Coordinates of C-alpha atoms in Angstrom, one line a residue:
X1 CA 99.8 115.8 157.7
X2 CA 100.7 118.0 154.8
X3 CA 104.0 116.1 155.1
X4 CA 102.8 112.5 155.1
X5 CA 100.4 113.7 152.0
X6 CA 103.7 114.7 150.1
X7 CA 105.7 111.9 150.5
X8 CA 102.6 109.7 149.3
X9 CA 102.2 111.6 146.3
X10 CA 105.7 111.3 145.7
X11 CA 106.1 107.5 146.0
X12 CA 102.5 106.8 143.5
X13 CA 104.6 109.3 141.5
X14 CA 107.8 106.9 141.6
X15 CA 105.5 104.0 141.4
X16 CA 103.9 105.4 138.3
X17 CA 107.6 106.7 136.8
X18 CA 108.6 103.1 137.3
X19 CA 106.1 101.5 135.8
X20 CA 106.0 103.6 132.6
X21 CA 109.9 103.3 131.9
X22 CA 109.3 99.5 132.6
X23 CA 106.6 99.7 129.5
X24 CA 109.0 101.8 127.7
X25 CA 111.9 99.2 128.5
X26 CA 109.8 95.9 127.4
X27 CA 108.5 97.8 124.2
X28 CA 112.4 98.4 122.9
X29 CA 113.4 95.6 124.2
X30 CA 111.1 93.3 122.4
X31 CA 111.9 94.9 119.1
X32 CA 115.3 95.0 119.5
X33 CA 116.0 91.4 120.9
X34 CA 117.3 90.5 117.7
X35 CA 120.4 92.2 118.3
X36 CA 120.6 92.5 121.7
X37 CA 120.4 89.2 123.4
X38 CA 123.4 86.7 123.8
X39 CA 123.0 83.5 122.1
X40 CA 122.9 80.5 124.0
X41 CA 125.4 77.4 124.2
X42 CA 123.0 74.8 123.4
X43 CA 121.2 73.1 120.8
X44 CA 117.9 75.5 121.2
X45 CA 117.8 75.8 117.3
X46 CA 117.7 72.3 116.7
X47 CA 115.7 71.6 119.8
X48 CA 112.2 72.4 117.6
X49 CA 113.6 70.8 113.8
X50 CA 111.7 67.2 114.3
X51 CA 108.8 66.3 113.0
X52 CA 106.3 67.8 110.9
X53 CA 106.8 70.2 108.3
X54 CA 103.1 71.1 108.3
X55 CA 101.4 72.3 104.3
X56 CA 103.1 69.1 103.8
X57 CA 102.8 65.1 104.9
X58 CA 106.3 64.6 105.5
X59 CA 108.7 64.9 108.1
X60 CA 112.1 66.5 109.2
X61 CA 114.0 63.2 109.8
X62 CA 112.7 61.4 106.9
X63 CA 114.0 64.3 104.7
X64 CA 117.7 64.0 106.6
X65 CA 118.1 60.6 106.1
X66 CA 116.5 60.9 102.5
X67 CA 118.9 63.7 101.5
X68 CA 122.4 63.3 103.1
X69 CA 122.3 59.3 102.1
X70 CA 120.5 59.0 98.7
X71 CA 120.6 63.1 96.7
X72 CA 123.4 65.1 98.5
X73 CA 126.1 62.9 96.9
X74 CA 124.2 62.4 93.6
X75 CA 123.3 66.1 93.0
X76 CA 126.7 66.8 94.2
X77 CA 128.1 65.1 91.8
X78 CA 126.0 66.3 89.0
X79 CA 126.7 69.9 89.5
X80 CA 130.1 69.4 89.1
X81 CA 129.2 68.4 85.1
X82 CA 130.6 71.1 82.5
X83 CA 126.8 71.5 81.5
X84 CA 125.4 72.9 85.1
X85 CA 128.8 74.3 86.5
X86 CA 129.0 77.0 83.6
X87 CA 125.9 79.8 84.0
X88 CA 125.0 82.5 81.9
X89 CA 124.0 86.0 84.1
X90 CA 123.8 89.6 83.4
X91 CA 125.3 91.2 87.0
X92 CA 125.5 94.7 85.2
X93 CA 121.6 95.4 85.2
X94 CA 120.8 98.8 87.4
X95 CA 118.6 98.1 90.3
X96 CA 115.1 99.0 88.9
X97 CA 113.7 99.8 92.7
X98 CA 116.5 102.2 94.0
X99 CA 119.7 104.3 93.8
X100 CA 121.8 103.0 95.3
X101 CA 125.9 102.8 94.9
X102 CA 127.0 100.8 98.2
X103 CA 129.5 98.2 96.4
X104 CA 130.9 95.8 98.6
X105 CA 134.7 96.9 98.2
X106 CA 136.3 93.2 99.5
X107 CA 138.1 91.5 96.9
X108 CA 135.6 88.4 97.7
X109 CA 132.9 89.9 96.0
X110 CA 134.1 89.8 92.8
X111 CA 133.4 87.0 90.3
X112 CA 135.6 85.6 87.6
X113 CA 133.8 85.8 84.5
X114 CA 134.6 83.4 81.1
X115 CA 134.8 84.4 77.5
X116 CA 132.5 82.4 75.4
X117 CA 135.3 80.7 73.9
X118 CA 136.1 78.8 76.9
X119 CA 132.8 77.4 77.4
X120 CA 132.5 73.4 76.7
X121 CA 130.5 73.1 73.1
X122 CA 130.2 76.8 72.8
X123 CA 131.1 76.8 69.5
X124 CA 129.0 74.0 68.4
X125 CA 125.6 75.8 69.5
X126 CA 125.6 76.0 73.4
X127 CA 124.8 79.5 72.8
X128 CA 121.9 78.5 70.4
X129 CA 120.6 76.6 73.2
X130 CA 120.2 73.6 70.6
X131 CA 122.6 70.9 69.4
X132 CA 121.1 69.3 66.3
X133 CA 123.5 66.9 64.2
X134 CA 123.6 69.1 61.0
X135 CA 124.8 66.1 58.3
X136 CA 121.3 65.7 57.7
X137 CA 121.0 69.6 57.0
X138 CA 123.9 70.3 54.0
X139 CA 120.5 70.5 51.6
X140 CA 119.6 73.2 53.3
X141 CA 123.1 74.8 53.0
X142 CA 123.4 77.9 50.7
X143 CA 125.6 76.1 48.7
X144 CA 123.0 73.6 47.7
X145 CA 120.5 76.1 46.9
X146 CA 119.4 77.1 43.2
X147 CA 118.6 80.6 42.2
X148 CA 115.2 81.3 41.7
X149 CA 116.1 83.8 38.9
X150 CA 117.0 81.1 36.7
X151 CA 113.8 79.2 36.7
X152 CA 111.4 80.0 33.5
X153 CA 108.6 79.1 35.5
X154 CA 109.0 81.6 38.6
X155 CA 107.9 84.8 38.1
X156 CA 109.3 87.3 41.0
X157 CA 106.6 89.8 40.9
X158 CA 104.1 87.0 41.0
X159 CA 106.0 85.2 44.1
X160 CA 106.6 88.8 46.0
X161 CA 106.2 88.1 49.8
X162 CA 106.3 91.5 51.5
X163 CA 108.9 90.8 55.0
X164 CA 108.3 94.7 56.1
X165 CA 106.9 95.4 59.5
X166 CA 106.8 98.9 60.9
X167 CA 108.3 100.0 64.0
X168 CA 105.4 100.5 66.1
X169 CA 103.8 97.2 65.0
X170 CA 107.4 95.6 65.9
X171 CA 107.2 97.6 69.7
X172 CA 103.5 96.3 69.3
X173 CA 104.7 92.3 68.9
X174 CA 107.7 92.7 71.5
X175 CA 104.9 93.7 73.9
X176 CA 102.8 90.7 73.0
X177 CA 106.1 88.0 74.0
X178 CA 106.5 90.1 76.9
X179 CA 102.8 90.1 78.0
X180 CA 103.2 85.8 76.9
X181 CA 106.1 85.4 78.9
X182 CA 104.9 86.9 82.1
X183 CA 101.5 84.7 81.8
X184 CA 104.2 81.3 82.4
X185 CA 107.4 82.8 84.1
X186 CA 108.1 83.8 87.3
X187 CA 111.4 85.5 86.8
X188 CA 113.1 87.5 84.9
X189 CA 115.1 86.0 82.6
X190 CA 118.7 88.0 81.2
X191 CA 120.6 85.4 79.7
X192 CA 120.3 87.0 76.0
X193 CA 120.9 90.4 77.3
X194 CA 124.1 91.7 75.4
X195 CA 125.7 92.7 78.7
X196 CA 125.1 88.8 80.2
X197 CA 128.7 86.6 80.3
X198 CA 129.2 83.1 81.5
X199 CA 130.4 82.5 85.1
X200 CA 132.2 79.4 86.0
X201 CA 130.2 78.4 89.6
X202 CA 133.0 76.4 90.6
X203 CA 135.6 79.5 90.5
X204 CA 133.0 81.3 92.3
X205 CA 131.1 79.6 95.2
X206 CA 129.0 81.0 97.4
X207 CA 130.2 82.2 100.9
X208 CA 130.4 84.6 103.1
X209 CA 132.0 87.7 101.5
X210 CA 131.9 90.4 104.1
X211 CA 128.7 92.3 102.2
X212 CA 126.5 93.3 105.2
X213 CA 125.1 96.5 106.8
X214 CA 121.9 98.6 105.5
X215 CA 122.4 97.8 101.9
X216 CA 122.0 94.3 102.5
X217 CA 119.3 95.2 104.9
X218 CA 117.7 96.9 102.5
X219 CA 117.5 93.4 100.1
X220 CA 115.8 91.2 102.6
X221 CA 113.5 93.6 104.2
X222 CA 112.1 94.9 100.2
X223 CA 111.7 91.1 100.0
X224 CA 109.4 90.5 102.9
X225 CA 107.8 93.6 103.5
X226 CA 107.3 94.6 100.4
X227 CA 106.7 91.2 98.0
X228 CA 105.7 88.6 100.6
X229 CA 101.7 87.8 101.4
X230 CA 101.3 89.2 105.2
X231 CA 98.5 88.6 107.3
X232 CA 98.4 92.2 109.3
X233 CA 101.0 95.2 109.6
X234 CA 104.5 94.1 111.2
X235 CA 105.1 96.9 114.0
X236 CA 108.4 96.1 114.4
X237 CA 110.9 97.7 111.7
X238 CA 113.5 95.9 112.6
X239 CA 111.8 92.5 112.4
X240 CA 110.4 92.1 108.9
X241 CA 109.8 88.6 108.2
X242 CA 105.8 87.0 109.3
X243 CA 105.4 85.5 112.2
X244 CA 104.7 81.3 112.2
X245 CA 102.2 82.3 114.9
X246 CA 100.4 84.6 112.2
X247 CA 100.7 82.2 109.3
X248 CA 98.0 80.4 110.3
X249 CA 95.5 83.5 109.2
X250 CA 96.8 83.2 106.0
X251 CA 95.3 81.1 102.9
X252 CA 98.0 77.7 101.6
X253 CA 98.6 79.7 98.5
X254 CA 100.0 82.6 100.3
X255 CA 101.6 80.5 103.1
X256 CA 103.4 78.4 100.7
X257 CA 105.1 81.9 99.3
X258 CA 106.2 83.2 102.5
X259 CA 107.8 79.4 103.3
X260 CA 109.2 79.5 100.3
X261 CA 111.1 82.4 100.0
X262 CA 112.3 81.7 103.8
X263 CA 113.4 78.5 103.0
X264 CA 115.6 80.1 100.2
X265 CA 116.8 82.6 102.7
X266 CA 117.4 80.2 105.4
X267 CA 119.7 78.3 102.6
X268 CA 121.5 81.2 101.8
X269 CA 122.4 82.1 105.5
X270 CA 123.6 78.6 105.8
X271 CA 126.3 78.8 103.1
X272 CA 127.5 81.4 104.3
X273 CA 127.4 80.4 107.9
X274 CA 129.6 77.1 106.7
X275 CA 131.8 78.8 104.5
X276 CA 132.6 82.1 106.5
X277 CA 136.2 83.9 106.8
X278 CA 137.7 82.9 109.1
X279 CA 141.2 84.6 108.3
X280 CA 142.8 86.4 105.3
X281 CA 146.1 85.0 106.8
X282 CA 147.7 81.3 106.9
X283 CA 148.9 79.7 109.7
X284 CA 152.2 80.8 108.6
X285 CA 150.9 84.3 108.5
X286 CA 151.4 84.9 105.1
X287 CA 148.3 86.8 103.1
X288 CA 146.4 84.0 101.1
X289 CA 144.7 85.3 98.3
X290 CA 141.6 83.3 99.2
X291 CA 141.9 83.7 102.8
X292 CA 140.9 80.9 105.3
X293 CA 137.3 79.8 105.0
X294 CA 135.1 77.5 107.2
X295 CA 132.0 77.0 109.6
X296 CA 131.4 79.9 112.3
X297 CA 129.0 78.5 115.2
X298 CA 128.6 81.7 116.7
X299 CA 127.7 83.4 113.2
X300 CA 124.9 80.7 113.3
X301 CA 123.9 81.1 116.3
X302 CA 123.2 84.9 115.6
X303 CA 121.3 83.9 112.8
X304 CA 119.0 80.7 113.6
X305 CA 118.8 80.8 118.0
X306 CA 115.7 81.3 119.5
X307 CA 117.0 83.5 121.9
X308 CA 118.3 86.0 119.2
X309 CA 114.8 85.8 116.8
X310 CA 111.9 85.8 118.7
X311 CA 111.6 82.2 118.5
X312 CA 111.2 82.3 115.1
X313 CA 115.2 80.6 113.8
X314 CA 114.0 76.6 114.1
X315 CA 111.2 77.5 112.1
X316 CA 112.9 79.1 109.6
X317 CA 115.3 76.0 109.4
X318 CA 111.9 73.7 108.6
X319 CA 111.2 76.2 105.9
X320 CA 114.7 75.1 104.7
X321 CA 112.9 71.2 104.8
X322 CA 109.8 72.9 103.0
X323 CA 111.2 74.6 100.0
X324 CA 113.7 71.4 99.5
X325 CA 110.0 69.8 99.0
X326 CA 108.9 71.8 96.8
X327 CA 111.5 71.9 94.6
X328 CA 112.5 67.8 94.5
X329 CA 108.5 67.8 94.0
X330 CA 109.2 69.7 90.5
X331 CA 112.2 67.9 89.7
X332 CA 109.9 64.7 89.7
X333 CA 106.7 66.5 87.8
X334 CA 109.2 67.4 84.9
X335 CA 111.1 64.0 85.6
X336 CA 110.5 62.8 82.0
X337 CA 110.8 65.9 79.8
X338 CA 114.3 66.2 81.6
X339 CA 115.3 62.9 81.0
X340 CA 115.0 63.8 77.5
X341 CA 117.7 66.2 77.8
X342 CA 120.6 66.5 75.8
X343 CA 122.5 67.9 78.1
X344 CA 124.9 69.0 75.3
X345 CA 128.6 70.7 75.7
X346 CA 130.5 68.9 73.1
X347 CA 132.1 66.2 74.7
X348 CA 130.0 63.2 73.8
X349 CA 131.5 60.5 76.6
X350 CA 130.9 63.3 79.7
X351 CA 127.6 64.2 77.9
X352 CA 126.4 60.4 78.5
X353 CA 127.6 60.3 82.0
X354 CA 125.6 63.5 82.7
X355 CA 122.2 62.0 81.4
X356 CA 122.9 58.5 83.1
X357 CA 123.5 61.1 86.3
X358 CA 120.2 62.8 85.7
X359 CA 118.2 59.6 85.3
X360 CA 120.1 58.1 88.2
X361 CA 118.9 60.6 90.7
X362 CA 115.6 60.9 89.1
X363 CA 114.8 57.9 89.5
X364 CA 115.7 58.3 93.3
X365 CA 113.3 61.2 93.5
X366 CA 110.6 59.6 92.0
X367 CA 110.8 56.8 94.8
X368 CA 110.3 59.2 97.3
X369 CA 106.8 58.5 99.3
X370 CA 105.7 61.8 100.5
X371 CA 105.9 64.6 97.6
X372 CA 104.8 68.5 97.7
X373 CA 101.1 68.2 96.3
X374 CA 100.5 71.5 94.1
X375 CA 97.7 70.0 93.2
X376 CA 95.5 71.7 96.2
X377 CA 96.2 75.5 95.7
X378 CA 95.0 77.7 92.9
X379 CA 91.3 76.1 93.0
X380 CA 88.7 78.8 93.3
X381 CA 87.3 79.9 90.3
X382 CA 88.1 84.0 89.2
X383 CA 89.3 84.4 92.4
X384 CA 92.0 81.8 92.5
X385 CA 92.8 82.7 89.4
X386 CA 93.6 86.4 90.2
X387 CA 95.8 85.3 93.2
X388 CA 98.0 83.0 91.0
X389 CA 98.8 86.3 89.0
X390 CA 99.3 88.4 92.4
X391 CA 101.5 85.2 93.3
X392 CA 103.6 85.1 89.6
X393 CA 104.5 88.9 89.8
X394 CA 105.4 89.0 93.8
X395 CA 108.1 86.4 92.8
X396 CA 109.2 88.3 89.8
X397 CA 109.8 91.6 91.3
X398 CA 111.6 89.5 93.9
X399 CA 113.8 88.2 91.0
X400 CA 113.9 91.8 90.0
X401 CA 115.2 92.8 93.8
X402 CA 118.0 90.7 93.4
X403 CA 119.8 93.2 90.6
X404 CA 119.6 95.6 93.9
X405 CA 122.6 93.2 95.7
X406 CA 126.2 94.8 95.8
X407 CA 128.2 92.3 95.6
X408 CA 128.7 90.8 92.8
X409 CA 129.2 87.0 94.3
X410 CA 126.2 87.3 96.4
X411 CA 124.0 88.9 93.3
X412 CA 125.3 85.5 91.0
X413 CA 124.0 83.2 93.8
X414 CA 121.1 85.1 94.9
X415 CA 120.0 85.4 91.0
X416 CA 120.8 81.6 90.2
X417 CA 119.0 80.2 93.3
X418 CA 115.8 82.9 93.0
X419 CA 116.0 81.7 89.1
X420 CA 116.0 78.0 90.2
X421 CA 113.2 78.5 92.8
X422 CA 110.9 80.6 89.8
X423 CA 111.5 77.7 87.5
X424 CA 110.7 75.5 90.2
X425 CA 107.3 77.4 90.7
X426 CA 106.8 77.5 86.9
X427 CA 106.7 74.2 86.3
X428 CA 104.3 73.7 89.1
X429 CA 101.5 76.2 88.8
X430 CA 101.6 77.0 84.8
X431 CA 98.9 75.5 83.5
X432 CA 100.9 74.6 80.4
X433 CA 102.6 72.0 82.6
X434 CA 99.7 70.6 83.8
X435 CA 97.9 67.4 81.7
X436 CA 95.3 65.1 82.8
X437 CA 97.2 62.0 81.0
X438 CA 100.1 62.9 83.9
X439 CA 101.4 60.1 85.8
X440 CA 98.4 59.3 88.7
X441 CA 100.7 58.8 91.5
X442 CA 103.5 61.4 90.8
X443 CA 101.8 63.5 88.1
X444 CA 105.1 63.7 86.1
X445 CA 104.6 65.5 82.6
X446 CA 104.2 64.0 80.1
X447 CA 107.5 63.4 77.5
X448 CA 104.9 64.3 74.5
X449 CA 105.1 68.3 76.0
X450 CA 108.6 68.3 75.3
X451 CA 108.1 69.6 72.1
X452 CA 106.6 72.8 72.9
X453 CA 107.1 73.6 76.4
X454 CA 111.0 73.5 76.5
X455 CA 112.8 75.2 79.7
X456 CA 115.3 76.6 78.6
X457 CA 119.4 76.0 79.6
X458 CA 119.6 78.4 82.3
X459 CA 116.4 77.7 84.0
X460 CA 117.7 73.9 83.8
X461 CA 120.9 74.9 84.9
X462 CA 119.6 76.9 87.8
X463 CA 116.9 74.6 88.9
X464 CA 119.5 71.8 89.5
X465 CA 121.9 74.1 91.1
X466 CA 119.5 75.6 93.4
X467 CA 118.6 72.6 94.2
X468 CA 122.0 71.8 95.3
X469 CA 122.4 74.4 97.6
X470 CA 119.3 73.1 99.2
X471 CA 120.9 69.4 99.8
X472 CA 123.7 71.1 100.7
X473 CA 122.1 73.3 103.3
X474 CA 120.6 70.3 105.0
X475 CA 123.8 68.7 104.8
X476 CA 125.4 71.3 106.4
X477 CA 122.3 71.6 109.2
X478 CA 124.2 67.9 110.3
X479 CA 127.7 69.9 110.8
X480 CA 125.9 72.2 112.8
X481 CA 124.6 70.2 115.0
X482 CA 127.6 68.2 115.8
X483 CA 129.5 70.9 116.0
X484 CA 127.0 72.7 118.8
X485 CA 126.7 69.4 120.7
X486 CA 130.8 69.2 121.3
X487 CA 130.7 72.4 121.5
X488 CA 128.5 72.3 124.7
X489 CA 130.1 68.9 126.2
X490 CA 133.0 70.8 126.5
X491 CA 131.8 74.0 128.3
X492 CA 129.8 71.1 130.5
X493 CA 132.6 68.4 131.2
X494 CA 134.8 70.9 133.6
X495 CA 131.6 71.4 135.5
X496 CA 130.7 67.3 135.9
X497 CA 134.6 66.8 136.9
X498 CA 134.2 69.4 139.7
X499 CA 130.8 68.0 141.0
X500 CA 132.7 64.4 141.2
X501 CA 135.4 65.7 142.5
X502 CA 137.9 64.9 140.1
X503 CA 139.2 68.2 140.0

């Protein structure tokens, strides 16, 4: 009996053992499914990109078609221009958040930078960020000035103008820009820092460089856990980003953040997804100085499959769709001031071209049917107030984050594209963009505020460039999903031949 009581009590115990380490085993397992489970070899991330976009009134198809027929090749196109290919960055700024000297030692994460000299118009007041035809101006030339000294009627001591200002009032009126600034933008801006140079983007573009591990861990999870809205505690450290089940205890405002900045993310992933090494040799076997380059499925895979992010990679790839919104919907509010652009460099015939350009696609914009509406969030009162401001310096210290990167090639196209995406939000939600004699259907702004709310050239820059990489992206979503398709026919033909038997 004693016997028969033992061998109970040591299968309840087994029973028990077995359960627990099952408990313990679903637990890791959960959080670490990320990493641990084998993509599949179908189209499961695109099975989920169709329809809706939700926050929004449009849908996923109507944005394809939209973007790879009428804007990729415009905007394309545009880029290319000697006014938006040339970019002016500081990529020596210390990270501001943490120590940290993990440099990315491949030769692909280095930029080539350009002296001043070699910048189109340069010389004739790019830098200034105006072009005014100065003719007009030779009165005003020192030259064509009299001295006041030898006027009888002017007394000096009479006409004294006192220009001194002391240094604490001076740290006192540098504190008053900064606090003016912040109230409208929501990055930070560091193109008249004397360490910023001009970067040629079409030298440099953005791909896959071999920068990975913690330190760009570290980047992304700051960004999310740290600067996005969340509705409750994450518990699992290796998954940082919110939930799309969760999102729905979230407010718009806060909603529209978090989809933002994972649209951006998704972008960037994307690029460098379609433009990964491949090989640093030629077929010949010879080193090539840039290496072979070009789309890596399984790379993608890793990155945007169910399977590998708890269901959560097809709806990253409509926050792709989302942001793309938001940002065309900004293009079109600002529509008019920036078809008052100059659009200077110097060369007066390529300067015409690049203004019909911007009108051009414009104009396609504007013909769009189903916009971003803005017009729904920040209404509330104090308290709507108060979360625009929590909204405006979450984005900045992102922009702030993205000194942190280190690699110099991914910190130039992580700045530029979080730069675009904070002009893109400035023009949206400051109120100095905002008029009621806007445009009733597309609420453009009106070309009278171009004379004191100008952006200026690197926010234009970057807003048109980011928005390029966000065409581009969906462009490249297309590839993808070719790519996958063949890519499964042929693991699935050998199969079909064998259940015919034709093999």
């Amino acid at each position: 009996m004693a016997t028969a009581d033992t061998e109970m009590a040591h299968r309840n115990y087994c029973v028990v053992f077995i359960i627990f380490a099952l408990a313990i085993v679903q637990a890791v397992g959960y959080d670490t499914e990320l990493y641990e489970t084998k993509p599949c070899d179908s189209n499961a991330c695109f099975d989920k990109l169709h329809g809706s976009l939700g926050d929004c009134s449009c849908n996923v198809d109507t944005i394809d078609y939209f973007n790879n027929v009428k804007i990729y090749p415009r905007i394309q196109s545009l880029v290319r221009k000697d006014y938006f290919r040339f970019y002016k960055v500081n990529l020596k700024k210390e990270c501001p958040f943490w120590a940290d000297d993990s440099r990315c030692a491949m030769r692909y994460c280095h930029i080539k930078t350009c002296s001043k000299e070699s910048v189109p118009g340069y010389e004739n007041g790019y830098e200034n960020e105006e072009h005014i035809d100065e003719s007009p101006a030779t009165k005003y030339s020192k030259e064509s000035q009299s001295n006041c000294d030898s006027d009888t009627d002017h007394d000096p001591d009479l006409g004294y103008l006192n220009m001194t200002i002391s240094a604490a009032s001076q740290h006192e009126i540098a504190k008053w820009k900064a606090h003016d600034d912040a109230l409208e933008n929501f990055c930070e801006c560091d193109d008249k820092d004397v360490d910023a140079e001009y970067v040629d983007l079409l030298l440099n573009p953005e791909r896959f460089t071999g920068y990975k591990g913690p330190s760009a861990n570290r980047i992304w999870r700051s960004i999310y856990q740290e600067n996005c809205f969340r509705p409750k505690a994450n518990p699992y450290v290796s998954f940082p980003f919110v939930l799309t089940s969760d999102l729905s205890n979230m407010c718009l405002e806060k909603r529209v953040f978090y989809r933002a900045v994972s649209g951006m993310h998704t972008s960037i992933n994307i690029h460098l997804c379609s433009k990964y090494l491949l090989s640093e040799k030629t077929a010949a076997f010879a080193t090539s100085p840039e290496g072979e380059w070009g789309p890596n499925i399984e790379e993608f895979q890793n990155r945007f499959d169910p399977s590998q992010t708890f269901g959560e990679g097809p709806n990253w790839l409509k926050n792709l769709y989302f942001v793309y919104l938001l940002e065309m919907r900004a293009l079109a509010k600002a529509g008019p001031y920036l078809e008052k652009e100059e659009y200077y460099t110097g060369n007066a015939v390529e300067d015409e071209e690049t203004r019909d350009a911007i009108s051009n696609m414009l104009g396609v914009i504007y013909s769009f049917p189903d916009h971003f509406n803005e017009s729904s969030m920040f209404n509330g009162g104090s308290q709507a107030a108060d979360l625009k401001v929590e909204f405006r310096e979450h984005f900045r210290n992102i922009s702030r984050i993205m000194d942190c990167v280190g690699c110099d090639k991914c910190k130039l196209w992580g700045k530029l594209q979080t730069q675009g995406l904070g002009t893109a939000l400035k023009i949206l939600f400051s109120n100095k963009w905002n008029s009621p004699e806007s445009d009733l259907h597309l609420t453009k702004l009106p070309v009278r505020h171009k004379s004191h709310e100008r952006l200026q050239r690197t926010e234009i820059v970057a807003l048109f460039n980011a928005f390029a990489r966000l065409s581009d992206s969906i462009r490249q979503l297309e590839y993808f999903r070719i790519m996958l398709r063949s890519h499964q026919d042929k693991r699935v033909q050998p199969f079909l031949q064998c259940a015919h038997g034709t093999i």
